[in-house]
Amino acid sequence: MNNETLLGNVMIDCDDEIKLQKFYSELLGWKRCELFSRPAICSSNGIVFLFIEEAEYVPPVWPEEHGKQQKQMHFDFQVDNLDNAVKKAEKLGAVKAKEQFGKNQFITMIDPAGHPFCLCKK
């Protein structure tokens, strides 16, 4: 018997759960679904992102600034073509972060709710 604890899903706070569900579904090509009465997306290998709209949501500031809302985590997505992935993310509503640290290895983007994420070369 395996007593290993498995990651069930990732809950993402935001100001518009349907908008963020649509953004990540289209960005990643994951299926839109619902789980625990929440909008969600599911990957083909079982990863689930759930989205929850918070009335007092404050987007994080990136890079971090003392006294401002900090990011709690961010995603790194591995992509075949970095330029194409950035263009797709921008078309879906993301913006490039003003400061970049990945040189030609990764690009930091900001999703429509203000969360930073990186598109990384495979």
PDB file of C-alpha atoms in Angstrom:
ATOM      1  CA  MET A   1       0.000   0.000   0.000  1.00  0.00           C
ATOM      2  CA  ASN A   2       1.307   3.445  -0.973  1.00  0.00           C
ATOM      3  CA  ASN A   3       0.813   6.164   1.658  1.00  0.00           C
ATOM      4  CA  GLU A   4       2.211   8.905  -0.565  1.00  0.00           C
ATOM      5  CA  THR A   5       0.194  12.124  -0.503  1.00  0.00           C
ATOM      6  CA  LEU A   6      -0.619  13.361  -3.999  1.00  0.00           C
ATOM      7  CA  LEU A   7      -1.308  16.901  -5.151  1.00  0.00           C
ATOM      8  CA  GLY A   8      -5.051  17.121  -5.720  1.00  0.00           C
ATOM      9  CA  ASN A   9      -5.363  20.496  -7.394  1.00  0.00           C
ATOM     10  CA  VAL A  10      -4.208  24.100  -7.265  1.00  0.00           C
ATOM     11  CA  MET A  11      -6.606  26.878  -6.181  1.00  0.00           C
ATOM     12  CA  ILE A  12      -5.965  30.277  -7.764  1.00  0.00           C
ATOM     13  CA  ASP A  13      -7.428  33.441  -6.221  1.00  0.00           C
ATOM     14  CA  CYS A  14      -8.550  36.127  -8.658  1.00  0.00           C
ATOM     15  CA  ASP A  15     -11.041  38.916  -9.313  1.00  0.00           C
ATOM     16  CA  ASP A  16     -12.871  37.127 -12.178  1.00  0.00           C
ATOM     17  CA  GLU A  17     -12.852  33.323 -11.988  1.00  0.00           C
ATOM     18  CA  ILE A  18     -14.511  32.712 -15.366  1.00  0.00           C
ATOM     19  CA  LYS A  19     -12.124  35.070 -17.172  1.00  0.00           C
ATOM     20  CA  LEU A  20      -9.080  33.384 -15.602  1.00  0.00           C
ATOM     21  CA  GLN A  21     -10.473  29.893 -16.281  1.00  0.00           C
ATOM     22  CA  LYS A  22     -10.871  30.816 -19.962  1.00  0.00           C
ATOM     23  CA  PHE A  23      -7.385  32.385 -20.108  1.00  0.00           C
ATOM     24  CA  TYR A  24      -5.556  29.347 -18.702  1.00  0.00           C
ATOM     25  CA  SER A  25      -7.712  26.853 -20.607  1.00  0.00           C
ATOM     26  CA  GLU A  26      -6.835  28.511 -23.905  1.00  0.00           C
ATOM     27  CA  LEU A  27      -3.196  29.159 -22.968  1.00  0.00           C
ATOM     28  CA  LEU A  28      -2.520  25.570 -21.883  1.00  0.00           C
ATOM     29  CA  GLY A  29      -5.029  23.684 -24.029  1.00  0.00           C
ATOM     30  CA  TRP A  30      -6.624  22.140 -20.933  1.00  0.00           C
ATOM     31  CA  LYS A  31     -10.296  21.176 -20.708  1.00  0.00           C
ATOM     32  CA  ARG A  32     -12.671  23.497 -18.855  1.00  0.00           C
ATOM     33  CA  CYS A  33     -14.587  21.762 -16.092  1.00  0.00           C
ATOM     34  CA  GLU A  34     -16.070  22.318 -12.659  1.00  0.00           C
ATOM     35  CA  LEU A  35     -14.855  20.844  -9.385  1.00  0.00           C
ATOM     36  CA  PHE A  36     -16.241  21.502  -5.883  1.00  0.00           C
ATOM     37  CA  SER A  37     -18.697  23.929  -7.537  1.00  0.00           C
ATOM     38  CA  ARG A  38     -15.751  26.022  -8.790  1.00  0.00           C
ATOM     39  CA  PRO A  39     -14.675  26.789 -12.359  1.00  0.00           C
ATOM     40  CA  ALA A  40     -11.628  24.665 -13.128  1.00  0.00           C
ATOM     41  CA  ILE A  41      -9.392  23.357 -15.887  1.00  0.00           C
ATOM     42  CA  CYS A  42      -8.000  19.827 -16.155  1.00  0.00           C
ATOM     43  CA  SER A  43      -4.896  18.615 -17.966  1.00  0.00           C
ATOM     44  CA  SER A  44      -4.821  15.282 -19.780  1.00  0.00           C
ATOM     45  CA  ASN A  45      -2.631  13.853 -17.005  1.00  0.00           C
ATOM     46  CA  GLY A  46      -4.876  14.919 -14.118  1.00  0.00           C
ATOM     47  CA  ILE A  47      -3.551  18.307 -12.998  1.00  0.00           C
ATOM     48  CA  VAL A  48      -6.416  20.586 -11.969  1.00  0.00           C
ATOM     49  CA  PHE A  49      -6.441  24.364 -11.510  1.00  0.00           C
ATOM     50  CA  LEU A  50      -9.482  25.741  -9.652  1.00  0.00           C
ATOM     51  CA  PHE A  51     -10.360  29.433  -9.691  1.00  0.00           C
ATOM     52  CA  ILE A  52     -11.999  31.356  -6.870  1.00  0.00           C
ATOM     53  CA  GLU A  53     -13.228  34.921  -7.085  1.00  0.00           C
ATOM     54  CA  GLU A  54     -12.305  36.902  -3.974  1.00  0.00           C
ATOM     55  CA  ALA A  55     -14.217  40.107  -3.159  1.00  0.00           C
ATOM     56  CA  GLU A  56     -11.114  41.722  -1.653  1.00  0.00           C
ATOM     57  CA  TYR A  57      -8.642  40.363  -4.227  1.00  0.00           C
ATOM     58  CA  VAL A  58      -5.442  42.398  -4.550  1.00  0.00           C
ATOM     59  CA  PRO A  59      -3.126  41.397  -7.419  1.00  0.00           C
ATOM     60  CA  PRO A  60       0.511  40.762  -6.520  1.00  0.00           C
ATOM     61  CA  VAL A  61       3.278  43.172  -7.500  1.00  0.00           C
ATOM     62  CA  TRP A  62       6.158  41.701  -9.473  1.00  0.00           C
ATOM     63  CA  PRO A  63       9.016  42.056  -8.948  1.00  0.00           C
ATOM     64  CA  GLU A  64       8.167  42.162  -5.276  1.00  0.00           C
ATOM     65  CA  GLU A  65       8.142  45.514  -3.496  1.00  0.00           C
ATOM     66  CA  HIS A  66       8.289  45.941   0.269  1.00  0.00           C
ATOM     67  CA  GLY A  67       4.859  46.766   1.688  1.00  0.00           C
ATOM     68  CA  LYS A  68       2.975  45.618  -1.439  1.00  0.00           C
ATOM     69  CA  GLN A  69       1.013  42.410  -2.082  1.00  0.00           C
ATOM     70  CA  GLN A  70       3.547  39.636  -2.691  1.00  0.00           C
ATOM     71  CA  LYS A  71       3.082  36.725  -5.059  1.00  0.00           C
ATOM     72  CA  GLN A  72       2.524  33.506  -3.180  1.00  0.00           C
ATOM     73  CA  MET A  73       3.737  31.290  -6.028  1.00  0.00           C
ATOM     74  CA  HIS A  74       4.044  31.307  -9.777  1.00  0.00           C
ATOM     75  CA  PHE A  75       3.905  28.772 -12.576  1.00  0.00           C
ATOM     76  CA  ASP A  76       6.676  27.837 -14.993  1.00  0.00           C
ATOM     77  CA  PHE A  77       5.261  26.387 -18.208  1.00  0.00           C
ATOM     78  CA  GLN A  78       7.626  24.528 -20.559  1.00  0.00           C
ATOM     79  CA  VAL A  79       7.009  25.433 -24.221  1.00  0.00           C
ATOM     80  CA  ASP A  80       8.442  24.300 -27.551  1.00  0.00           C
ATOM     81  CA  ASN A  81       8.535  27.763 -29.112  1.00  0.00           C
ATOM     82  CA  LEU A  82       9.025  30.656 -26.702  1.00  0.00           C
ATOM     83  CA  ASP A  83       8.151  33.437 -29.165  1.00  0.00           C
ATOM     84  CA  ASN A  84       4.918  31.742 -30.248  1.00  0.00           C
ATOM     85  CA  ALA A  85       3.914  31.035 -26.640  1.00  0.00           C
ATOM     86  CA  VAL A  86       4.454  34.698 -25.680  1.00  0.00           C
ATOM     87  CA  LYS A  87       2.374  35.880 -28.648  1.00  0.00           C
ATOM     88  CA  LYS A  88      -0.417  33.455 -27.734  1.00  0.00           C
ATOM     89  CA  ALA A  89      -0.393  34.557 -24.081  1.00  0.00           C
ATOM     90  CA  GLU A  90      -0.551  38.218 -25.101  1.00  0.00           C
ATOM     91  CA  LYS A  91      -3.432  37.538 -27.503  1.00  0.00           C
ATOM     92  CA  LEU A  92      -5.309  35.900 -24.601  1.00  0.00           C
ATOM     93  CA  GLY A  93      -4.808  38.906 -22.299  1.00  0.00           C
ATOM     94  CA  ALA A  94      -1.442  38.423 -20.583  1.00  0.00           C
ATOM     95  CA  VAL A  95       1.274  41.068 -20.675  1.00  0.00           C
ATOM     96  CA  LYS A  96       5.044  40.786 -20.486  1.00  0.00           C
ATOM     97  CA  ALA A  97       6.410  41.775 -17.101  1.00  0.00           C
ATOM     98  CA  LYS A  98       8.254  45.091 -17.233  1.00  0.00           C
ATOM     99  CA  GLU A  99      11.395  43.497 -15.814  1.00  0.00           C
ATOM    100  CA  GLN A 100      12.818  40.306 -17.333  1.00  0.00           C
ATOM    101  CA  PHE A 101      15.525  38.094 -15.845  1.00  0.00           C
ATOM    102  CA  GLY A 102      15.437  34.992 -18.044  1.00  0.00           C
ATOM    103  CA  LYS A 103      17.500  36.278 -20.968  1.00  0.00           C
ATOM    104  CA  ASN A 104      16.704  33.853 -23.807  1.00  0.00           C
ATOM    105  CA  GLN A 105      15.636  30.999 -21.480  1.00  0.00           C
ATOM    106  CA  PHE A 106      12.286  32.249 -20.170  1.00  0.00           C
ATOM    107  CA  ILE A 107       9.878  35.173 -20.340  1.00  0.00           C
ATOM    108  CA  THR A 108       7.913  36.334 -17.311  1.00  0.00           C
ATOM    109  CA  MET A 109       4.307  37.182 -18.091  1.00  0.00           C
ATOM    110  CA  ILE A 110       1.464  38.616 -16.001  1.00  0.00           C
ATOM    111  CA  ASP A 111      -1.942  36.904 -16.333  1.00  0.00           C
ATOM    112  CA  PRO A 112      -5.217  38.881 -16.476  1.00  0.00           C
ATOM    113  CA  ALA A 113      -5.569  38.700 -12.665  1.00  0.00           C
ATOM    114  CA  GLY A 114      -2.028  39.996 -12.066  1.00  0.00           C
ATOM    115  CA  HIS A 115      -0.293  36.679 -11.268  1.00  0.00           C
ATOM    116  CA  PRO A 116       3.213  36.296 -12.686  1.00  0.00           C
ATOM    117  CA  PHE A 117       4.032  33.124 -14.630  1.00  0.00           C
ATOM    118  CA  CYS A 118       6.941  32.129 -16.816  1.00  0.00           C
ATOM    119  CA  LEU A 119       7.043  30.638 -20.284  1.00  0.00           C
ATOM    120  CA  CYS A 120      10.246  28.581 -20.407  1.00  0.00           C
ATOM    121  CA  LYS A 121      12.153  26.974 -23.264  1.00  0.00           C
ATOM    122  CA  LYS A 122      12.057  23.171 -23.095  1.00  0.00           C
TER     123      LYS A 122
END
